[in-house]
Amino acid sequence: MSNNGAPKQSFSFADPDKVQNILSQYPDKQSALLPLLHLAQSEEGYISSAVIDTISEIVDCHQALVMDCVSFYTMLYTKPHGRHIIQVCQTLSCSLNGADGLVDHVTAKCGIKPGETTDDNRFTLMKVECLGSCGTAPVVQVNNDYHESLTLEEFEKLLESLK
Amino acid sequence: MPIVKIDDTDFTVEKGTSVLQAALANDIEIPHYCYHPALEIVGSCRMCLVKVEGMPKLQVSCNTFVGDVPSDKKIDGKYDMVVSTQDELVQQEQKNMLEFLLLNHPLDCPVCDQAGECDLQDYAFKYGNAHSRFEEDKRVRPNEYLGSQIVINHNRCILCSRCVRFTREISGSSELFVEARGYNSKISVLEEKPLDNLLAGNVADICPVGALLSTDYIHKNRIWNLDKQPSICQDCSVGCNVDVFHQKDQILRLTPRENHSVNKFFMCDKGRYGFHRFEEIERLTVPMIMSEGGFIETTWDEAIEKTVDELNGAGKGIAGIASPFHTNEANFMLGRLVNGNVGTLPPITSEEINYPSGFRISGDRSPNRHGMNDVCPSIVDDFASAVERKDIRFLYLLDDGIDRELNELWKGMLEKIDFVVVQSYAMTDVSKCADIVLPGQAPFEREGTITNDMGRVQWLRPSVTTKGESRPDWEIPMLIQSKHAGVEGLTDVSSVMNEMGKDFAAYSDITFFRLGDQGLPLNGKAEE
């Protein structure tokens, strides 16, 4: 479901040229869906229902199709999130190598469960499926960076470094 | 053409036929969920796996197509493809697939409305294991409303995505989508765009399991208690083929019946839920005659005698009002009664809707305008002014029914006529203008033929018994006509069809037997 009943605002891309540039790279409009979503997220922080409306108009498809795509990818957020997004891989290798301990650590330290954001908007914690780095488990992705073979101590240091 | 060997039998098929289509067309069962003949192929349920010789692993038969193989590459020098549906590996895989599909399934068949017509239940029984190795807690999700008439039970859903494809390809409204992925996937709808289009009811039909349910039928009955009557929808001129499910003279639901010349696999919600409006009507079951104090009950003998007397007294001033809501047979007998001097009431219309898939909801709400015009060829559309010109003293109306509202012009006109006979099933606006009301059949009681707007004659079959002393719609004008003319009456609806064929060449070779459950185009004029 989209953005839990928040008041609907309208969204428009900051730079229409960027949108045109993306559209021009694909043979049909719908192919531009993912890059447009990434662009919108970089501007808005998350994919609001207003974003979905705007993009569905640009690529000429129903909102449900856009939502189908948005909900499929964990890197697209449907809710506002904190300054730092901590994504802990929970698939097999990471799980065996203590990913759960990392999640519990954040929960104990910051008082947030997976999917939640701290009150000061500093962290959002997420459990994600395989990050594709099983050889260096456990892996945590913070924003756009991978942190591999983490021990609890290293993880704690990492958290402290994020303001 | 390619030759495919399925198990031990050879079949010659068109190039590009899928293995599943080839098998189903030849009564070989391959279990499947996501494949539906009206929808795009996705090959997602993995239930239709078969062994294809020369291919390294099992193949989904819905998405494996038979092609032309060069003659030197043919298997056994003859076959383009050799398929096994009974291989041990296939059977094991079917067991495994069902075990996966049932991991989180609540196994609540005793309270599930799909039980009895559920592919999951049937296949689990036929192809599955009787046990599961899954010992963890099952994933439990609450039911959700996808639209005002459709509720989803996520726990029963196998994510075949038939419903999603239906809204994208058939209704074109795209309300449904698969939310999230993997273990978290579920069928969902946007809050501000619920599944409320006029074809929404079909998603409950095409759902192979008990996940999508129509709120109209949920928890009402068990499917095996119901009788299924193949018939025709009477809510617009398209004439969708339907199955009417009923028990003890009560209709519980309508579902579409496959007919590729008419409605393919689907029907609209107007027709699907339309039967409810006949449930609460005050059904007229005895002849009523107008006296000074209002309508009083009378007997059939008296009613017919009185009508014939008035008919005799009216000389040439007799006319009839045919009805596009009635069968060809009723309209034909009316035409005969009034010597072809027939008019009609203004049409009842609504907006015509065309869907991208070609499915159509006609703007004409009556089911049989084409047929009525065929068997009453000299029909007068603007009958009200015709009455002004002619001296009509006796008028016999076939009532359109409860959907008809009578305007002031018509009410005034009916008042001017000396004697008005109305044949109806309820005290409608039209019945109230009558001097005598003869009780005919309600829509789901009728039997006869109706002709849709493409000129296809179809067999309308009764789903419930005729109430009280009401008589078949063709029989009432027939009784009056035979008494009036002093001839022997017709005994059944087939003999009416026979007579009708004598007068109208287009209908000459039509019998119920020939119509069957798919109907016939009129003299090949209809689009086949």
mmCIF file of N, CA, C and O in Angstrom, chain B residues 267-314:
data_model
loop_
_atom_site.group_PDB
_atom_site.id
_atom_site.type_symbol
_atom_site.label_atom_id
_atom_site.label_comp_id
_atom_site.label_asym_id
_atom_site.label_seq_id
_atom_site.Cartn_x
_atom_site.Cartn_y
_atom_site.Cartn_z
ATOM 1 N N MET B 267 -18.158 -12.553 -18.137
ATOM 2 C CA MET B 267 -19.428 -11.840 -18.142
ATOM 3 C C MET B 267 -19.259 -10.592 -17.276
ATOM 4 O O MET B 267 -18.290 -10.474 -16.524
ATOM 5 N N CYS B 268 -20.208 -9.654 -17.380
ATOM 6 C CA CYS B 268 -20.061 -8.421 -16.605
ATOM 7 C C CYS B 268 -20.847 -8.538 -15.301
ATOM 8 O O CYS B 268 -21.685 -9.403 -15.132
ATOM 9 N N ASP B 269 -20.553 -7.624 -14.382
ATOM 10 C CA ASP B 269 -21.183 -7.685 -13.064
ATOM 11 C C ASP B 269 -22.652 -7.273 -13.090
ATOM 12 O O ASP B 269 -23.412 -7.637 -12.206
ATOM 13 N N LYS B 270 -23.054 -6.504 -14.118
ATOM 14 C CA LYS B 270 -24.475 -6.165 -14.239
ATOM 15 C C LYS B 270 -25.286 -7.443 -14.394
ATOM 16 O O LYS B 270 -26.318 -7.631 -13.769
ATOM 17 N N GLY B 271 -24.807 -8.309 -15.259
ATOM 18 C CA GLY B 271 -25.489 -9.580 -15.474
ATOM 19 C C GLY B 271 -25.294 -10.543 -14.321
ATOM 20 O O GLY B 271 -26.193 -11.277 -13.927
ATOM 21 N N ARG B 272 -24.094 -10.511 -13.747
ATOM 22 C CA ARG B 272 -23.748 -11.461 -12.697
ATOM 23 C C ARG B 272 -24.609 -11.269 -11.452
ATOM 24 O O ARG B 272 -25.072 -12.224 -10.843
ATOM 25 N N TYR B 273 -24.799 -10.002 -11.068
ATOM 26 C CA TYR B 273 -25.553 -9.751 -9.841
ATOM 27 C C TYR B 273 -26.995 -9.315 -10.135
ATOM 28 O O TYR B 273 -27.757 -9.030 -9.215
ATOM 29 N N GLY B 274 -27.338 -9.226 -11.424
ATOM 30 C CA GLY B 274 -28.658 -8.719 -11.815
ATOM 31 C C GLY B 274 -29.816 -9.544 -11.283
ATOM 32 O O GLY B 274 -30.915 -9.031 -11.092
ATOM 33 N N PHE B 275 -29.574 -10.834 -11.027
ATOM 34 C CA PHE B 275 -30.692 -11.706 -10.610
ATOM 35 C C PHE B 275 -31.290 -11.283 -9.281
ATOM 36 O O PHE B 275 -32.447 -11.587 -8.990
ATOM 37 N N HIS B 276 -30.515 -10.552 -8.462
ATOM 38 C CA HIS B 276 -31.026 -10.155 -7.144
ATOM 39 C C HIS B 276 -32.270 -9.277 -7.245
ATOM 40 O O HIS B 276 -33.094 -9.273 -6.342
ATOM 41 N N ARG B 277 -32.382 -8.515 -8.341
ATOM 42 C CA ARG B 277 -33.508 -7.589 -8.388
ATOM 43 C C ARG B 277 -34.841 -8.303 -8.608
ATOM 44 O O ARG B 277 -35.894 -7.698 -8.475
ATOM 45 N N PHE B 278 -34.782 -9.577 -8.938
ATOM 46 C CA PHE B 278 -36.037 -10.329 -9.078
ATOM 47 C C PHE B 278 -36.433 -11.042 -7.784
ATOM 48 O O PHE B 278 -37.467 -11.675 -7.715
ATOM 49 N N GLU B 279 -35.549 -10.952 -6.777
ATOM 50 C CA GLU B 279 -35.823 -11.716 -5.547
ATOM 51 C C GLU B 279 -36.929 -11.091 -4.715
ATOM 52 O O GLU B 279 -37.708 -11.777 -4.067
ATOM 53 N N GLU B 280 -36.963 -9.762 -4.710
ATOM 54 C CA GLU B 280 -37.870 -9.086 -3.794
ATOM 55 C C GLU B 280 -39.187 -8.671 -4.444
ATOM 56 O O GLU B 280 -39.992 -8.017 -3.812
ATOM 57 N N ILE B 281 -39.382 -9.024 -5.718
ATOM 58 C CA ILE B 281 -40.592 -8.534 -6.389
ATOM 59 C C ILE B 281 -41.821 -9.263 -5.888
ATOM 60 O O ILE B 281 -41.754 -10.404 -5.442
ATOM 61 N N GLU B 282 -42.944 -8.579 -5.947
ATOM 62 C CA GLU B 282 -44.205 -9.246 -5.632
ATOM 63 C C GLU B 282 -44.660 -9.962 -6.883
ATOM 64 O O GLU B 282 -45.196 -9.380 -7.800
ATOM 65 N N ARG B 283 -44.421 -11.225 -6.886
ATOM 66 C CA ARG B 283 -44.663 -12.029 -8.082
ATOM 67 C C ARG B 283 -46.168 -12.180 -8.285
ATOM 68 O O ARG B 283 -46.920 -12.534 -7.372
ATOM 69 N N LEU B 284 -46.580 -11.900 -9.516
ATOM 70 C CA LEU B 284 -47.997 -12.044 -9.869
ATOM 71 C C LEU B 284 -48.240 -13.500 -10.283
ATOM 72 O O LEU B 284 -47.578 -13.994 -11.179
ATOM 73 N N THR B 285 -49.150 -14.187 -9.607
ATOM 74 C CA THR B 285 -49.290 -15.617 -9.912
ATOM 75 C C THR B 285 -50.696 -16.032 -10.327
ATOM 76 O O THR B 285 -50.914 -17.192 -10.656
ATOM 77 N N VAL B 286 -51.653 -15.108 -10.272
ATOM 78 C CA VAL B 286 -53.011 -15.434 -10.743
ATOM 79 C C VAL B 286 -53.494 -14.317 -11.658
ATOM 80 O O VAL B 286 -53.073 -13.172 -11.515
ATOM 81 N N PRO B 287 -54.373 -14.635 -12.594
ATOM 82 C CA PRO B 287 -54.909 -13.583 -13.467
ATOM 83 C C PRO B 287 -55.672 -12.544 -12.633
ATOM 84 O O PRO B 287 -56.340 -12.895 -11.668
ATOM 85 N N MET B 288 -55.537 -11.290 -13.013
ATOM 86 C CA MET B 288 -56.191 -10.207 -12.282
ATOM 87 C C MET B 288 -57.055 -9.433 -13.266
ATOM 88 O O MET B 288 -56.624 -9.137 -14.381
ATOM 89 N N ILE B 289 -58.251 -9.071 -12.840
ATOM 90 C CA ILE B 289 -59.136 -8.314 -13.716
ATOM 91 C C ILE B 289 -59.523 -7.021 -13.016
ATOM 92 O O ILE B 289 -59.710 -6.984 -11.806
ATOM 93 N N MET B 290 -59.587 -5.930 -13.796
ATOM 94 C CA MET B 290 -59.912 -4.625 -13.233
ATOM 95 C C MET B 290 -61.422 -4.533 -13.042
ATOM 96 O O MET B 290 -62.178 -4.777 -13.974
ATOM 97 N N SER B 291 -61.803 -4.205 -11.812
ATOM 98 C CA SER B 291 -63.216 -3.936 -11.592
ATOM 99 C C SER B 291 -63.304 -2.541 -10.981
ATOM 100 O O SER B 291 -62.301 -1.841 -10.894
ATOM 101 N N GLU B 292 -64.462 -2.166 -10.539
ATOM 102 C CA GLU B 292 -64.602 -0.783 -10.044
ATOM 103 C C GLU B 292 -63.671 -0.500 -8.856
ATOM 104 O O GLU B 292 -63.122 0.577 -8.730
ATOM 105 N N GLY B 293 -63.509 -1.478 -8.003
ATOM 106 C CA GLY B 293 -62.705 -1.246 -6.802
ATOM 107 C C GLY B 293 -61.225 -1.523 -6.973
ATOM 108 O O GLY B 293 -60.483 -1.489 -6.002
ATOM 109 N N GLY B 294 -60.798 -1.813 -8.185
ATOM 110 C CA GLY B 294 -59.394 -2.152 -8.402
ATOM 111 C C GLY B 294 -59.292 -3.566 -8.935
ATOM 112 O O GLY B 294 -60.278 -4.167 -9.360
ATOM 113 N N PHE B 295 -58.054 -4.102 -8.892
ATOM 114 C CA PHE B 295 -57.842 -5.443 -9.442
ATOM 115 C C PHE B 295 -58.397 -6.514 -8.518
ATOM 116 O O PHE B 295 -58.214 -6.448 -7.301
ATOM 117 N N ILE B 296 -59.095 -7.485 -9.077
ATOM 118 C CA ILE B 296 -59.499 -8.653 -8.291
ATOM 119 C C ILE B 296 -59.023 -9.925 -9.007
ATOM 120 O O ILE B 296 -58.884 -9.941 -10.224
ATOM 121 N N GLU B 297 -58.779 -10.951 -8.197
ATOM 122 C CA GLU B 297 -58.303 -12.207 -8.771
ATOM 123 C C GLU B 297 -59.407 -12.880 -9.575
ATOM 124 O O GLU B 297 -60.579 -12.758 -9.271
ATOM 125 N N THR B 298 -58.978 -13.604 -10.604
ATOM 126 C CA THR B 298 -59.951 -14.356 -11.384
ATOM 127 C C THR B 298 -59.302 -15.673 -11.808
ATOM 128 O O THR B 298 -58.155 -15.928 -11.492
ATOM 129 N N THR B 299 -60.062 -16.507 -12.495
ATOM 130 C CA THR B 299 -59.492 -17.778 -12.942
ATOM 131 C C THR B 299 -59.003 -17.630 -14.368
ATOM 132 O O THR B 299 -59.367 -16.689 -15.074
ATOM 133 N N TRP B 300 -58.173 -18.577 -14.788
ATOM 134 C CA TRP B 300 -57.668 -18.552 -16.159
ATOM 135 C C TRP B 300 -58.809 -18.644 -17.170
ATOM 136 O O TRP B 300 -58.826 -17.916 -18.158
ATOM 137 N N ASP B 301 -59.754 -19.540 -16.885
ATOM 138 C CA ASP B 301 -60.851 -19.727 -17.833
ATOM 139 C C ASP B 301 -61.600 -18.430 -18.065
ATOM 140 O O ASP B 301 -61.848 -18.026 -19.199
ATOM 141 N N GLU B 302 -61.916 -17.771 -16.949
ATOM 142 C CA GLU B 302 -62.649 -16.507 -17.066
ATOM 143 C C GLU B 302 -61.816 -15.449 -17.770
ATOM 144 O O GLU B 302 -62.318 -14.702 -18.612
ATOM 145 N N ALA B 303 -60.554 -15.391 -17.378
ATOM 146 C CA ALA B 303 -59.675 -14.371 -17.957
ATOM 147 C C ALA B 303 -59.567 -14.535 -19.466
ATOM 148 O O ALA B 303 -59.653 -13.566 -20.217
ATOM 149 N N ILE B 304 -59.415 -15.789 -19.901
ATOM 150 C CA ILE B 304 -59.253 -16.023 -21.341
ATOM 151 C C ILE B 304 -60.564 -15.757 -22.073
ATOM 152 O O ILE B 304 -60.590 -15.137 -23.137
ATOM 153 N N GLU B 305 -61.654 -16.178 -21.458
ATOM 154 C CA GLU B 305 -62.959 -15.955 -22.084
ATOM 155 C C GLU B 305 -63.225 -14.458 -22.274
ATOM 156 O O GLU B 305 -63.616 -13.999 -23.334
ATOM 157 N N LYS B 306 -62.955 -13.723 -21.205
ATOM 158 C CA LYS B 306 -63.159 -12.275 -21.237
ATOM 159 C C LYS B 306 -62.281 -11.640 -22.331
ATOM 160 O O LYS B 306 -62.750 -10.810 -23.121
ATOM 161 N N THR B 307 -61.021 -12.062 -22.392
ATOM 162 C CA THR B 307 -60.107 -11.511 -23.388
ATOM 163 C C THR B 307 -60.580 -11.825 -24.798
ATOM 164 O O THR B 307 -60.582 -10.957 -25.671
ATOM 165 N N VAL B 308 -61.039 -13.073 -25.001
ATOM 166 C CA VAL B 308 -61.504 -13.455 -26.340
ATOM 167 C C VAL B 308 -62.749 -12.665 -26.712
ATOM 168 O O VAL B 308 -62.896 -12.202 -27.858
ATOM 169 N N ASP B 309 -63.645 -12.452 -25.748
ATOM 170 C CA ASP B 309 -64.845 -11.637 -26.004
ATOM 171 C C ASP B 309 -64.466 -10.248 -26.481
ATOM 172 O O ASP B 309 -64.996 -9.734 -27.469
ATOM 173 N N GLU B 310 -63.540 -9.642 -25.743
ATOM 174 C CA GLU B 310 -63.112 -8.285 -26.097
ATOM 175 C C GLU B 310 -62.442 -8.271 -27.470
ATOM 176 O O GLU B 310 -62.610 -7.339 -28.244
ATOM 177 N N LEU B 311 -61.680 -9.322 -27.723
ATOM 178 C CA LEU B 311 -60.988 -9.449 -29.013
ATOM 179 C C LEU B 311 -62.003 -9.527 -30.145
ATOM 180 O O LEU B 311 -61.885 -8.837 -31.165
ATOM 181 N N ASN B 312 -63.057 -10.327 -29.935
ATOM 182 C CA ASN B 312 -64.108 -10.438 -30.946
ATOM 183 C C ASN B 312 -64.788 -9.104 -31.173
ATOM 184 O O ASN B 312 -65.096 -8.719 -32.307
ATOM 185 N N GLY B 313 -65.002 -8.375 -30.062
ATOM 186 C CA GLY B 313 -65.724 -7.104 -30.158
ATOM 187 C C GLY B 313 -64.916 -6.000 -30.792
ATOM 188 O O GLY B 313 -65.461 -4.992 -31.232
ATOM 189 N N ALA B 314 -63.592 -6.174 -30.813
ATOM 190 C CA ALA B 314 -62.746 -5.072 -31.283
ATOM 191 C C ALA B 314 -62.616 -5.031 -32.800
ATOM 192 O O ALA B 314 -62.099 -4.065 -33.358
#
